[in-house]
Short mmCIF file of C-alpha atoms in Angstrom, two decimals:
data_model
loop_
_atom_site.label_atom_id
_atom_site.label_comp_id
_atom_site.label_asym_id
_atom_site.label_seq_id
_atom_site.Cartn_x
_atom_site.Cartn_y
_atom_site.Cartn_z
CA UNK A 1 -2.82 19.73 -10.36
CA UNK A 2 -6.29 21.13 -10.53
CA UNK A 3 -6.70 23.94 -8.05
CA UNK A 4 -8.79 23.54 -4.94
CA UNK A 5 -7.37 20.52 -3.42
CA UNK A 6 -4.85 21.02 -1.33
CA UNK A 7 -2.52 17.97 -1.68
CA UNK A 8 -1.04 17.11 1.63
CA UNK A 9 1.51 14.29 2.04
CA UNK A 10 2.02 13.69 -1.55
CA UNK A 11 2.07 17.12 -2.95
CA UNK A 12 5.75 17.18 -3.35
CA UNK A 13 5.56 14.49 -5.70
CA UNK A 14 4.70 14.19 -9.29
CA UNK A 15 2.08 12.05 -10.21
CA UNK A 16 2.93 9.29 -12.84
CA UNK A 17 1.14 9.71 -16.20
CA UNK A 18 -1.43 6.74 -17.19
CA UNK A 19 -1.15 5.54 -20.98
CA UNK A 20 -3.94 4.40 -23.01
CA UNK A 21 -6.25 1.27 -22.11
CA UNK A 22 -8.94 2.77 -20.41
CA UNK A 23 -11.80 4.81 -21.95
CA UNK A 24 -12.08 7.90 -19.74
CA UNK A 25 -14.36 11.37 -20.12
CA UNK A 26 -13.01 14.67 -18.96
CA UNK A 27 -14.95 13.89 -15.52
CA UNK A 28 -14.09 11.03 -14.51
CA UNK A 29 -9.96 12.46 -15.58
CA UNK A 30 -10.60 15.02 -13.01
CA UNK A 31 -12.37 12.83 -10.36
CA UNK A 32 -9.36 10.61 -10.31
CA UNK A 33 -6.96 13.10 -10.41
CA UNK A 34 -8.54 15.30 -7.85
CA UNK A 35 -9.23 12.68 -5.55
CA UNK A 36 -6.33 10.51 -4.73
CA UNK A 37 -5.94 11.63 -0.91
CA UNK A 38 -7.87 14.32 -0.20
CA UNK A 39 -11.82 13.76 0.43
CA UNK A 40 -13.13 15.86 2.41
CA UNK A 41 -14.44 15.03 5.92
CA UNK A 42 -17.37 16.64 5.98
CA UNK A 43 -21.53 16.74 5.94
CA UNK A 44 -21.58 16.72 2.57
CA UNK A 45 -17.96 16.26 0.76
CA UNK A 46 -19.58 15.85 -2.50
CA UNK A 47 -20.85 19.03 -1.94
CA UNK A 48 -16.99 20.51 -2.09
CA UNK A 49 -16.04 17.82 -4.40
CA UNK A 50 -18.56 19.29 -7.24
CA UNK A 51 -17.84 22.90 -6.32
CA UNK A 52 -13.90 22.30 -6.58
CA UNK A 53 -14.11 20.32 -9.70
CA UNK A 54 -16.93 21.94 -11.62
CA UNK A 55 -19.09 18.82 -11.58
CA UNK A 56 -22.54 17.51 -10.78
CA UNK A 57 -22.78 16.76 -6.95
CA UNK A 58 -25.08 13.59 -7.49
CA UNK A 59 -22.73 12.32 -10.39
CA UNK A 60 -19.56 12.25 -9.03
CA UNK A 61 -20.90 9.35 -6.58
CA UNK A 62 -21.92 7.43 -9.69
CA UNK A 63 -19.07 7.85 -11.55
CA UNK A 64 -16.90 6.58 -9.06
CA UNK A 65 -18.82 3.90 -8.90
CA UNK A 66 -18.94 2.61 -12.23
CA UNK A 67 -14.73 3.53 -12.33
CA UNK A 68 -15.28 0.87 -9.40
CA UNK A 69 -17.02 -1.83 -11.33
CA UNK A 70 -15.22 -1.20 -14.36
CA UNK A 71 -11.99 -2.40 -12.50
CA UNK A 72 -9.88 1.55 -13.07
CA UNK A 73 -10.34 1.89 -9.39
CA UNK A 74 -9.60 -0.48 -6.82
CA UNK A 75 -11.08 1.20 -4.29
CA UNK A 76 -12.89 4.40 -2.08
CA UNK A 77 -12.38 5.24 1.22
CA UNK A 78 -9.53 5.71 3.92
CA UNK A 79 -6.28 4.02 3.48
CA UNK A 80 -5.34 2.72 7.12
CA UNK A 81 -1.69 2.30 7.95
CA UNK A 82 -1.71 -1.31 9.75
CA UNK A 83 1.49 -0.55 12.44
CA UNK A 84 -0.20 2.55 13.29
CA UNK A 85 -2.86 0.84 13.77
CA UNK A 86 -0.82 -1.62 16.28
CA UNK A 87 -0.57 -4.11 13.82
CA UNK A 88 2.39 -6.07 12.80
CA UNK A 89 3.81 -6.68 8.96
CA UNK A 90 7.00 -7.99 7.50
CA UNK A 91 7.80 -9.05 4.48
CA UNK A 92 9.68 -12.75 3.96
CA UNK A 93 11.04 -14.29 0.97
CA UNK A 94 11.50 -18.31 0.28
CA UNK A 95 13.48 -20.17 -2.58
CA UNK A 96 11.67 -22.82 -2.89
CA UNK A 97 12.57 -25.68 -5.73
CA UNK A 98 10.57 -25.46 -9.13
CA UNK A 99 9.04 -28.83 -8.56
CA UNK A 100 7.79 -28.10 -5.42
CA UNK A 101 6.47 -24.28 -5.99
CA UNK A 102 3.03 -25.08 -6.01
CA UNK A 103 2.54 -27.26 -3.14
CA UNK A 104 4.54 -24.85 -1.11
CA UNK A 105 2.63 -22.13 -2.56
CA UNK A 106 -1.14 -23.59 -1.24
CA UNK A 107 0.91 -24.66 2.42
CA UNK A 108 2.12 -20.44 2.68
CA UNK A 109 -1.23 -19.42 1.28
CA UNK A 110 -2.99 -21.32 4.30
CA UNK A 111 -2.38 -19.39 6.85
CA UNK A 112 -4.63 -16.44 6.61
CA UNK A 113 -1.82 -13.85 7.66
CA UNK A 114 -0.59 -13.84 4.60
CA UNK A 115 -2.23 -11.28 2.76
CA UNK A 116 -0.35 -11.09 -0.45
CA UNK A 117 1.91 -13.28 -1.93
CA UNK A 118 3.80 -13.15 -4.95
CA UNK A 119 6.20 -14.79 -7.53
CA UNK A 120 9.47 -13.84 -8.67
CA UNK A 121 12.35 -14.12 -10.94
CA UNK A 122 14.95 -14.72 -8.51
CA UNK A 123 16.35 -17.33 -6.89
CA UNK A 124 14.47 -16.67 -3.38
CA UNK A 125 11.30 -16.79 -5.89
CA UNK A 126 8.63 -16.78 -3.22
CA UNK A 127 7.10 -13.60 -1.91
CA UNK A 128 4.52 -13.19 1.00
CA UNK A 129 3.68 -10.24 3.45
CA UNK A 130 2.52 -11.63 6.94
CA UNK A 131 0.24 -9.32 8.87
CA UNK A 132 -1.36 -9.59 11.76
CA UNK A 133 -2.77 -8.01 15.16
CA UNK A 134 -0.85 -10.24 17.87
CA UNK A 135 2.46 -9.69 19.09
CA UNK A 136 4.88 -12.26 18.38
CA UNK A 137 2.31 -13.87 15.93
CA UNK A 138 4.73 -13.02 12.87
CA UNK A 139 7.49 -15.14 14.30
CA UNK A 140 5.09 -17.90 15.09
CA UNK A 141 3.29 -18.04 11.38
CA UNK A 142 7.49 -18.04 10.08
CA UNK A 143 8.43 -21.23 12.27
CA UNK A 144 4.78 -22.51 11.45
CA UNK A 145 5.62 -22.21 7.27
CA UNK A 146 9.48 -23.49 7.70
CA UNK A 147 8.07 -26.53 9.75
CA UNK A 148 5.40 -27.75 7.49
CA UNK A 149 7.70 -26.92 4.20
CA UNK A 150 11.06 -27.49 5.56
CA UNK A 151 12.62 -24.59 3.64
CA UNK A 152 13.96 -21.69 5.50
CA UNK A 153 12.03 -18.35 5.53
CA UNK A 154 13.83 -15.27 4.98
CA UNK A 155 12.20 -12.50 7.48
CA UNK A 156 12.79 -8.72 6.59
CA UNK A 157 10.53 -6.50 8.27
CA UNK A 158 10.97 -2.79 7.83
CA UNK A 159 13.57 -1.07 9.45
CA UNK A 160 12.13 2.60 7.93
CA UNK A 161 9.49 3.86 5.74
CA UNK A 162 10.58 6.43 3.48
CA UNK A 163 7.76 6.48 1.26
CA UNK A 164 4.59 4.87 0.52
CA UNK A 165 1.77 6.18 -1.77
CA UNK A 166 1.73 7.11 -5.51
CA UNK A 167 -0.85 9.01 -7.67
CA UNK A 168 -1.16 8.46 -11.11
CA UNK A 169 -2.75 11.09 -13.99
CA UNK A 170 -5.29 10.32 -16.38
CA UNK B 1 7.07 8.96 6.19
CA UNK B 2 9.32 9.49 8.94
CA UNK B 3 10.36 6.03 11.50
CA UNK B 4 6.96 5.79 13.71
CA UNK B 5 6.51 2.38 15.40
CA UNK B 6 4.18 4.33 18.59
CA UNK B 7 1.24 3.43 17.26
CA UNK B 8 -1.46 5.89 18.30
CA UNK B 9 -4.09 4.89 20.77
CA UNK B 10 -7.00 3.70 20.15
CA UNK B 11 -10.46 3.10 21.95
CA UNK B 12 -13.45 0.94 20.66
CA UNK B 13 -14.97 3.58 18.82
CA UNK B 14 -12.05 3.90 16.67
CA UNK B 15 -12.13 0.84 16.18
CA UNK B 16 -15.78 0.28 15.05
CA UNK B 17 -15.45 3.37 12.59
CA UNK B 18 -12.12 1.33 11.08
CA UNK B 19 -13.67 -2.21 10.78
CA UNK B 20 -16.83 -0.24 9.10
CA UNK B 21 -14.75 1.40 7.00
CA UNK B 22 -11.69 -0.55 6.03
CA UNK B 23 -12.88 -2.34 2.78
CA UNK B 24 -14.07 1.54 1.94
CA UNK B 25 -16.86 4.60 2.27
CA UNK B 26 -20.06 3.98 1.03
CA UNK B 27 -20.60 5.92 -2.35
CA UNK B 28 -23.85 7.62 -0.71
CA UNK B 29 -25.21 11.35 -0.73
CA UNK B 30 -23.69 11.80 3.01
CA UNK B 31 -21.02 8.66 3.31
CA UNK B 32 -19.98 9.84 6.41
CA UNK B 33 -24.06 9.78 7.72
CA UNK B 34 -24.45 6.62 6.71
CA UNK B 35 -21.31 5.02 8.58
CA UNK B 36 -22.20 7.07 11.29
CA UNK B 37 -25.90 5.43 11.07
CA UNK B 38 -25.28 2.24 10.81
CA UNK B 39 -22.52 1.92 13.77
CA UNK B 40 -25.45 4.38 16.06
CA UNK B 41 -22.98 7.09 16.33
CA UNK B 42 -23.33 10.69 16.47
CA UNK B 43 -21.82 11.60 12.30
CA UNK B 44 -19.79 14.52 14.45
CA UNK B 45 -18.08 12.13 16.58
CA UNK B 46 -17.65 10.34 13.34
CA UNK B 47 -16.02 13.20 11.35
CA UNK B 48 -13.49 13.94 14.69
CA UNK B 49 -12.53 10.50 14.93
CA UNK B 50 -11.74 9.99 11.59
CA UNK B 51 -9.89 13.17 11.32
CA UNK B 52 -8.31 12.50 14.52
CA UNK B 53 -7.01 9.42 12.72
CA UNK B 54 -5.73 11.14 9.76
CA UNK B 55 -3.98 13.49 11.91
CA UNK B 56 -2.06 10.77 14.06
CA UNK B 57 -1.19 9.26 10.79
CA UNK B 58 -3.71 5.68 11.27
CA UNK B 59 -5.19 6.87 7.99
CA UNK B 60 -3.04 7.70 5.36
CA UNK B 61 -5.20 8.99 3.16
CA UNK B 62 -9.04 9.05 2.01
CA UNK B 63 -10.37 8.91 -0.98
CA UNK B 64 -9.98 7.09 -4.75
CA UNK B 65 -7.25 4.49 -5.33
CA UNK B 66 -6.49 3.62 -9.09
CA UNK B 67 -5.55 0.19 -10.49
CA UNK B 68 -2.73 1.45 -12.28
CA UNK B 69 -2.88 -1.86 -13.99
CA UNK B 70 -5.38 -0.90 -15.82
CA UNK B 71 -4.05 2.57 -16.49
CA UNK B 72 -0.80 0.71 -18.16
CA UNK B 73 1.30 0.30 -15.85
CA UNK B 74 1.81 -3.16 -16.40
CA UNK B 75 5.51 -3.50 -15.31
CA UNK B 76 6.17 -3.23 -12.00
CA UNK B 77 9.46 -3.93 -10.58
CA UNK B 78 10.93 -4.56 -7.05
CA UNK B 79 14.28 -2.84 -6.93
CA UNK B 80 16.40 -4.07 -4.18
CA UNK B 81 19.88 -1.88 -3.48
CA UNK B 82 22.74 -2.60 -1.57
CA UNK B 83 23.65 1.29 0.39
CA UNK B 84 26.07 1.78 3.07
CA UNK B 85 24.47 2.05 5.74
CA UNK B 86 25.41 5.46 6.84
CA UNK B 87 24.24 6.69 3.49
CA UNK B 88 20.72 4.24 3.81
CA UNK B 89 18.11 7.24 5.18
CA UNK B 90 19.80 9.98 2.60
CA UNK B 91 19.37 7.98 -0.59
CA UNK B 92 15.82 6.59 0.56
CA UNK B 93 14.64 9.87 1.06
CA UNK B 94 15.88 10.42 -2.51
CA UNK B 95 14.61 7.25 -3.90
CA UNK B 96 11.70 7.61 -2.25
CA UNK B 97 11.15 10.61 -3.65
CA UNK B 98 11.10 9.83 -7.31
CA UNK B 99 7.72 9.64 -9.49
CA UNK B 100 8.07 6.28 -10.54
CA UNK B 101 8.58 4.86 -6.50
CA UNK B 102 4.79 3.86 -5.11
CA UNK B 103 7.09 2.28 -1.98
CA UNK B 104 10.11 2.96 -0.45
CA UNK B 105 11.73 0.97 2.56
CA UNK B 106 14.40 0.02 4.51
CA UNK B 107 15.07 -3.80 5.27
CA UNK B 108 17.30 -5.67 6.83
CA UNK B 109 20.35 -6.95 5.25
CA UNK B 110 20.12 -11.43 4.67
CA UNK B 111 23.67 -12.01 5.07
CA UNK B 112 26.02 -12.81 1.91
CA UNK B 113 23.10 -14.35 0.16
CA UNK B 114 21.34 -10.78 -0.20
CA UNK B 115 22.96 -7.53 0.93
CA UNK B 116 20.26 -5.90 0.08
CA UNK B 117 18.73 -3.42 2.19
CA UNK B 118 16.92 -0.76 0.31
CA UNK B 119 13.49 -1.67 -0.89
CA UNK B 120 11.84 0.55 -4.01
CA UNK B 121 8.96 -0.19 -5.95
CA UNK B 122 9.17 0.92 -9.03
CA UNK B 123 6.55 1.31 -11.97
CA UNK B 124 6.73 1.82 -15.63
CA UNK B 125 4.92 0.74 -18.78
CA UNK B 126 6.41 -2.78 -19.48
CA UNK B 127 9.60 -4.39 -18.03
CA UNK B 128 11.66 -2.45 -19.96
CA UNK B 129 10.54 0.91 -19.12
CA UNK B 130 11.25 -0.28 -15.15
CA UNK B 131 14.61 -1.57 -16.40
CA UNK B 132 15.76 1.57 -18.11
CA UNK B 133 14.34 3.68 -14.64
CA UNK B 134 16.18 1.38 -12.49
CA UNK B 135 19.13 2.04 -14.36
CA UNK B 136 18.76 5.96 -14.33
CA UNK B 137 18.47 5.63 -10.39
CA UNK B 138 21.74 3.41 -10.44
CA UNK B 139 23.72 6.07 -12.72
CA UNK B 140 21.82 9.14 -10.20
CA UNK B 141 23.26 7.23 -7.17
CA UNK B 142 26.54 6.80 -8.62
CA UNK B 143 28.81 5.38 -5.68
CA UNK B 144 26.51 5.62 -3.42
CA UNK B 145 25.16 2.10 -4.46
CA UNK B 146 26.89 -1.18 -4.24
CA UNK B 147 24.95 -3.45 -5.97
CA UNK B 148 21.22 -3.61 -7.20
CA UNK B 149 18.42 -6.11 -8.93
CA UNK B 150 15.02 -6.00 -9.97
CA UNK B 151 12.46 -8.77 -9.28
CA UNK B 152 9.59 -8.72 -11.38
CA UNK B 153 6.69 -10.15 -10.20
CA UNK B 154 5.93 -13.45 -12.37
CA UNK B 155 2.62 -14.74 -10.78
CA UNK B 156 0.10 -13.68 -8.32
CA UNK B 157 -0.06 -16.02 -5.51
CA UNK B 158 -2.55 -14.58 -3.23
CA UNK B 159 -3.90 -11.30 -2.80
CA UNK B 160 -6.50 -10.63 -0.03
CA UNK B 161 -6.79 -6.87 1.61
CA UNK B 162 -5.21 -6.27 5.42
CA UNK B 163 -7.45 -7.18 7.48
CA UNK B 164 -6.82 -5.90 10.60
CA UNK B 165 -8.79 -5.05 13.53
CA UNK B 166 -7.13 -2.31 15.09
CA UNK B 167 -7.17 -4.42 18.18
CA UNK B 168 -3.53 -4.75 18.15
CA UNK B 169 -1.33 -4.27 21.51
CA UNK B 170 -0.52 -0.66 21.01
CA UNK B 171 -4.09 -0.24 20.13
CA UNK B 172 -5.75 -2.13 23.01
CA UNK B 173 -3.48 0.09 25.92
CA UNK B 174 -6.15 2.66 25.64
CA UNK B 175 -8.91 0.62 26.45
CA UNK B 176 -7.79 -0.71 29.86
#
């Protein structure tokens, strides 16, 4: 990768290569690739940014910007991890019958610990993460959802992390 | 990246500089100033803290995070394995490993319903792409697998950010 950044965590790692779509100058290549992890904490980390990367100081701020608006980054700042932040997550799975998806889908959706939830081709077809800051909250929302739909909630919280993080080329 | 459930301590300045900065750093000349400013701290207490943080592992990481939607990655693919369990921390290291795995976990087992206890997400270009990966892992992993699926995701359902306040129990020892 390009030179002066050290990568830390996910240096080991290759970085998956982006295909097409997007309309992308050699600057704002290099800002993404270049800054996936490793902003400096610093007085002025554009400062290091535009000396490591050959770049404007004041532009790299703007670029990332408009990468924001333009939807090819979803966001700029510090990634927090939420248990080591003494918060709670598990993800839980529900099969819930075709006709019924939807309804089930807005009763789940209600309670605002669930922070993502998806569909999915399988027979357990119902998706959600729970997170949240209180102890024993997780098992609460879990009796809360199989109450009010009657279905039974499948609970798998982590056992391990092995890995989390990816970084993508452009 | 290795089994950490001791969450770090925390105090309320911590947790000021987290709920400023969770939703992201502002894209100004001195970002870490302007935090700093607006929460009436002193931007080197800032700095420490948040460095502090990355070193105890509360922040993973700082800085740009792509929509690899919109880079074409469009299929993405929850691979689900069944591993003996005395083989489960060797072959998620390995899976873990691999460029197309953005997440790597270990669950619990569900009984006879799902036996699945390794959790990979994996990314490619379309469905297929994820397919044919998934399939290279299977052949890589030989016997040490049992059993795997993929579970593509059909629908978005909800998607709001964590939201957390850092006030959590592990957090909230420090404080007393």
């Amino acid at each position: 990768m390009s030179g002066s950044f050290a990568y830390t965590a996910q240096s080991a790692k290759g970085a998956l290569k982006a295909a097409g779509g997007v309309d992308l100058d050699d600057a704002d290549r290099a800002i993404i690739n270049a800054l996936q992890g490793d902003f400096p904490v610093c007085d002025n980390p554009w400062a290091e940014v535009a000396k490591a990367l050959n770049l404007e100081e004041a532009d790299i701020p703007l670029r990332i910007e408009k990468l924001l608006s333009e939807g090819v980054l979803s966001r700029f700042g510090p990634l927090y991890h939420a248990e080591q932040m003494g918060g709670e997550l598990t993800l839980a799975a529900m099969g819930v019958p075709d006709d019924r998806f939807d309804d089930v889908a807005e009763l789940v959706n209600a309670h605002e610990e669930v922070a993502h939830n998806y569909e999915r081709d399988n027979d357990w077809n119902m998706w959600f993460v729970i997170a949240t800051d209180r102890p024993g909250r997780i098992a609460e929302v879990i009796s809360e959802i199989e109450n009010e739909t009657g279905l039974p909630v499948h609970n798998m919280p982590k056992t391990e992390e092995f890995f989390v993080g990816l970084r993508f080329e452009v | 990246m290795t089994k950490q459930f001791d969450a770090p301590q925390l105090d309320d300045t911590d947790r000021m500089i987290i709920q400023e900065t969770q939703t992201g750093l502002p894209l100004t000349a001195q970002p870490y100033h302007d935090v700093a400013a607006r929460l009436g701290l002193e931007v080197a207490l800032v700095m420490a803290r948040i460095k502090a943080m990355q070193a105890s592992g509360v922040i993973r990481r700082i800085g740009v995070v792509p929509n690899h939607y919109k880079l074409g990655y469009r299929g993405n693919g929850m691979s689900v394995w069944d591993i003996a369990d005395a083989d489960i921390a060797a072959v998620g290291k390995t899976v873990g490993a691999l460029d197309c795995v953005s997440h790597c976990y270990h669950r619990p087992r569900q009984g006879a319903d799902w036996p699945y206890n390794l959790f990979a997400m994996v990314h490619g270009h379309n469905r297929d792409e994820v397919e044919a990966k998934v399939a290279e892992i299977a052949e890589q992993l030989g016997a040490l697998q049992r059993g795997y699926r993929i579970l593509f995701s059909t629908r978005i359902l909800k998607k709001t950010g964590l939201r957390l306040t850092g006030t959590g129990p592990a957090a909230k020892r420090s404080a007393a």
